[in-house]
Amino acid sequence: MACTHITSTQLKAPSVYTQVHKEECTQCFDTQDGSEGIDVCLTCFNGGCIASERDHARNHFNLTGHPLALNIRRIVVDKVKRLDDGTPPPQKISKLAIVPEDEEVKYDYSLKIRCYACQGAEAAKDCTPEISAVVEAIMSAMSSAKQSEVKAWEEEITACEHTLCLQQETSKKLEQQSLAHCADCELNENLWLCLTCGNLACGRRHYDGSGGNNHALEHFEKTGHAISCKLGTITPEGTADIYCYACNDARLDNDLSTHLANWGINISQQTKTEKSMTELQLEQNLKFDFSMTTEDGKQLEPKFGPGYTGLKNLGNSCYMASVLQSVFDIGAFQERYYHQLDDHAKTCSNEPANCWHCQLHKLADGMFSGRYSQPNPKKSDEQVPSQDGIAPGMFKALVGKGHEEFSTMRQQDAYEFFQYLTKTITQKEHATKTADPTSQFEFTIEQRLQCGKCKKVRYQTDNANSISVSVPAKQVGEDVYEPVDFYECMDTFVAEEFVEGYNCPSCSEKTTAHKSSKFGTFPKVLVVHARRFAFIDWVPRKLSEYVEIKFPEGKLNFDNYLGCGQQPGEESLPEDGSVSAEPQFDQTAVEQLMAMGFPENRCKRALLNTGNNGAEIAMNWLFEHMEDPGIDDPLPSQGGGDSSGASEEQISILCEMGFTPLQAKKALKETGNDAQRALDWLFSHPDETGEENSESAQKEAPGDTNQPFNYIVKSFVSHKGTSVHCGHYVAHVLKEGQWVLFNDNKVAISPKPPIGEAYLYFLQRA
């Protein structure tokens, strides 16, 4: 073709660090598997679809002027099993990681060059040596999606003090017969060898009764012997599953061969016969399934079309998918990100893969256009048709960018993700001064504090976007609990509690205070987190399989939970600036937590973050935040600092970079006092002065006080598994009068939704 851009355009092949968007359009979910494929820009490697109604590839040219693109169309061929004669020995397991598959044997590719400056003129992929080199680099490069996936799966497994300082008892050779089964039962699989004394015991019992009988854990509780090795996972190269019960985590034993030799086990003669914990975890979270059949064995009726698009499990991403299905069921989110941003791509100057509005619109378009919720023609032989759904990998990479946990592929707490998602969206929308759909969740909580001696009171109003309630478990037998009324859960939220050691500014002495919370206003959508974990025999245990929450017929009414403010005759506690800023803690709760082995600083932090609501709630918080990077930092008010909780050191660091104290305090407040995220926030908000303007000062409190406060359950997120950090999440959404199950990319009508076992409820104002 007579195209000058083929020879005049300056091109550079992508490096191993370059993001190459070759599998999927960055603005929609069209992929290289479609009939037209996608176009990859040869200048910046953006991926764009060429569908006539969207044509994101041409739009990219209109915005950037990059003329040349590589059209990639992938064609499925018969999968050929490739043999490798020289399989290298496995590396020593010090990192949990996914190795990218070589997909060359599964597909053929149709490739051609397209010039948008010449009205889409086409050329061969090897039309010039320069272009041929770039094309070859693109095709051999790891895609941006695979880069994010592989990086996110990586998790270091390290040694601990218990493996490094392991003291073994007198060496002896274990008899072969004794290796046949658990010392306390007849199980002969999932066996763990205590490296201290040589005891052989079965592993933990899973939520469904499978696995083991907890005898290895019980052995640790009796003896304190922390380090065990899983038989069947030992390889001649010196790798094996090592678990430290004291750390409650997988560990690395640098002297494993020596420690096993003490019990007569020669690793060079071992053969791996069982899956490791890592393999089981990944397999479980990719295949973990809520039942897609009814009680009589019939398949659930699948749903297709707009609003019924499933989200593929990227591997431990079900927590995100279930929350997104519930959040995007709300009309304000659909209006903002599906309708209002329909033309955003035509004018956006940001890189689409890193633009929040681009990715939120892409997600909404994928969920509500209906294009990706169709019966899969490639699976026409299925008895029950299914859909592929969409893979929100680009959105997950963006939302988790820079976050210690959400950037990984580890399972996460769905409630924590909801809080993080809404907070991040709020920051992005406020930065652009546009409508914020998260306002649907916002309301105020009225806090009342009364001194037990002088009876004076103090009222405080705090903004919130959700509440967390206890599920009061009433045990009537082994693993048998009475059903709990939903209002009983709500009552725990408003229940009065005692605060020991309250430093009363009126009495000028420490007294006992009474503290309670009620609603100051109510939101349009009330999010309720049901805390389903209890501390039983010193072990945190999930109760959702046992405790059912009963809901009344019809609407829920919350009129009784509205606060009434300061009443006539109530005298206010004085504001005393000289009162110590040190937070007050229930010393009994602190001592209970410390007796469990937690450091004092962590105990106080947990109580502070759970509103001093007792040791059990604080314990649950601790187990969910054990890996938080700032878990051992000084408490916010210790060592001085701003009233928002930011320390003087954090403020000083940002000021040394040229920002004002007001800007530093504002950024730290917006990012939960995370200095690194605060710095990113400041760079993305260059016009922010940190000063409270009159508009924000006069901003009305979120929510309203107009009774009645009637709600219906519009959606809920359920969890199956023993911990919020493992197992599987799904969402149930009420659509067109029917409950619909969203189980990753499987979408079906749910005739009997397990509403009483949910972990997270989305209640819509009726």
PDB file of N, CA and C in Angstrom, residues 2 15 99 221-222 488 551 618 624 751:
ATOM      1  N   ALA A   2       0.348   2.328  -0.511  1.00  0.00           N
ATOM      2  CA  ALA A   2       1.116   3.569  -0.584  1.00  0.00           C
ATOM      3  C   ALA A   2       0.934   4.341   0.712  1.00  0.00           C
ATOM      4  N   SER A  15       9.823  -3.121  26.051  1.00  0.00           N
ATOM      5  CA  SER A  15      10.764  -3.826  26.924  1.00  0.00           C
ATOM      6  C   SER A  15       9.986  -4.781  27.817  1.00  0.00           C
ATOM      7  N   VAL A  99       3.292 -19.233  37.433  1.00  0.00           N
ATOM      8  CA  VAL A  99       4.141 -19.143  36.250  1.00  0.00           C
ATOM      9  C   VAL A  99       3.239 -18.998  35.033  1.00  0.00           C
ATOM     10  N   GLU A 221      -1.399 -27.329  70.741  1.00  0.00           N
ATOM     11  CA  GLU A 221      -2.013 -26.703  71.909  1.00  0.00           C
ATOM     12  C   GLU A 221      -1.611 -27.404  73.206  1.00  0.00           C
ATOM     13  N   LYS A 222      -1.369 -28.728  73.128  1.00  0.00           N
ATOM     14  CA  LYS A 222      -0.982 -29.478  74.325  1.00  0.00           C
ATOM     15  C   LYS A 222       0.499 -29.322  74.649  1.00  0.00           C
ATOM     16  N   GLU A 488     -32.271  -8.042  66.696  1.00  0.00           N
ATOM     17  CA  GLU A 488     -31.337  -8.310  67.798  1.00  0.00           C
ATOM     18  C   GLU A 488     -29.929  -7.864  67.413  1.00  0.00           C
ATOM     19  N   PHE A 551     -35.320 -12.651  59.222  1.00  0.00           N
ATOM     20  CA  PHE A 551     -35.827 -11.356  58.806  1.00  0.00           C
ATOM     21  C   PHE A 551     -37.353 -11.349  58.887  1.00  0.00           C
ATOM     22  N   ALA A 618     -12.546  -6.640  69.318  1.00  0.00           N
ATOM     23  CA  ALA A 618     -11.169  -6.238  69.051  1.00  0.00           C
ATOM     24  C   ALA A 618     -10.337  -7.421  68.571  1.00  0.00           C
ATOM     25  N   GLU A 624      -8.080 -10.007  61.516  1.00  0.00           N
ATOM     26  CA  GLU A 624      -8.293  -9.552  60.145  1.00  0.00           C
ATOM     27  C   GLU A 624      -7.219  -8.572  59.697  1.00  0.00           C
ATOM     28  N   PRO A 751     -33.983 -19.643  43.683  1.00  0.00           N
ATOM     29  CA  PRO A 751     -35.326 -19.723  44.265  1.00  0.00           C
ATOM     30  C   PRO A 751     -35.345 -19.634  45.791  1.00  0.00           C
TER      31      PRO A 751
END
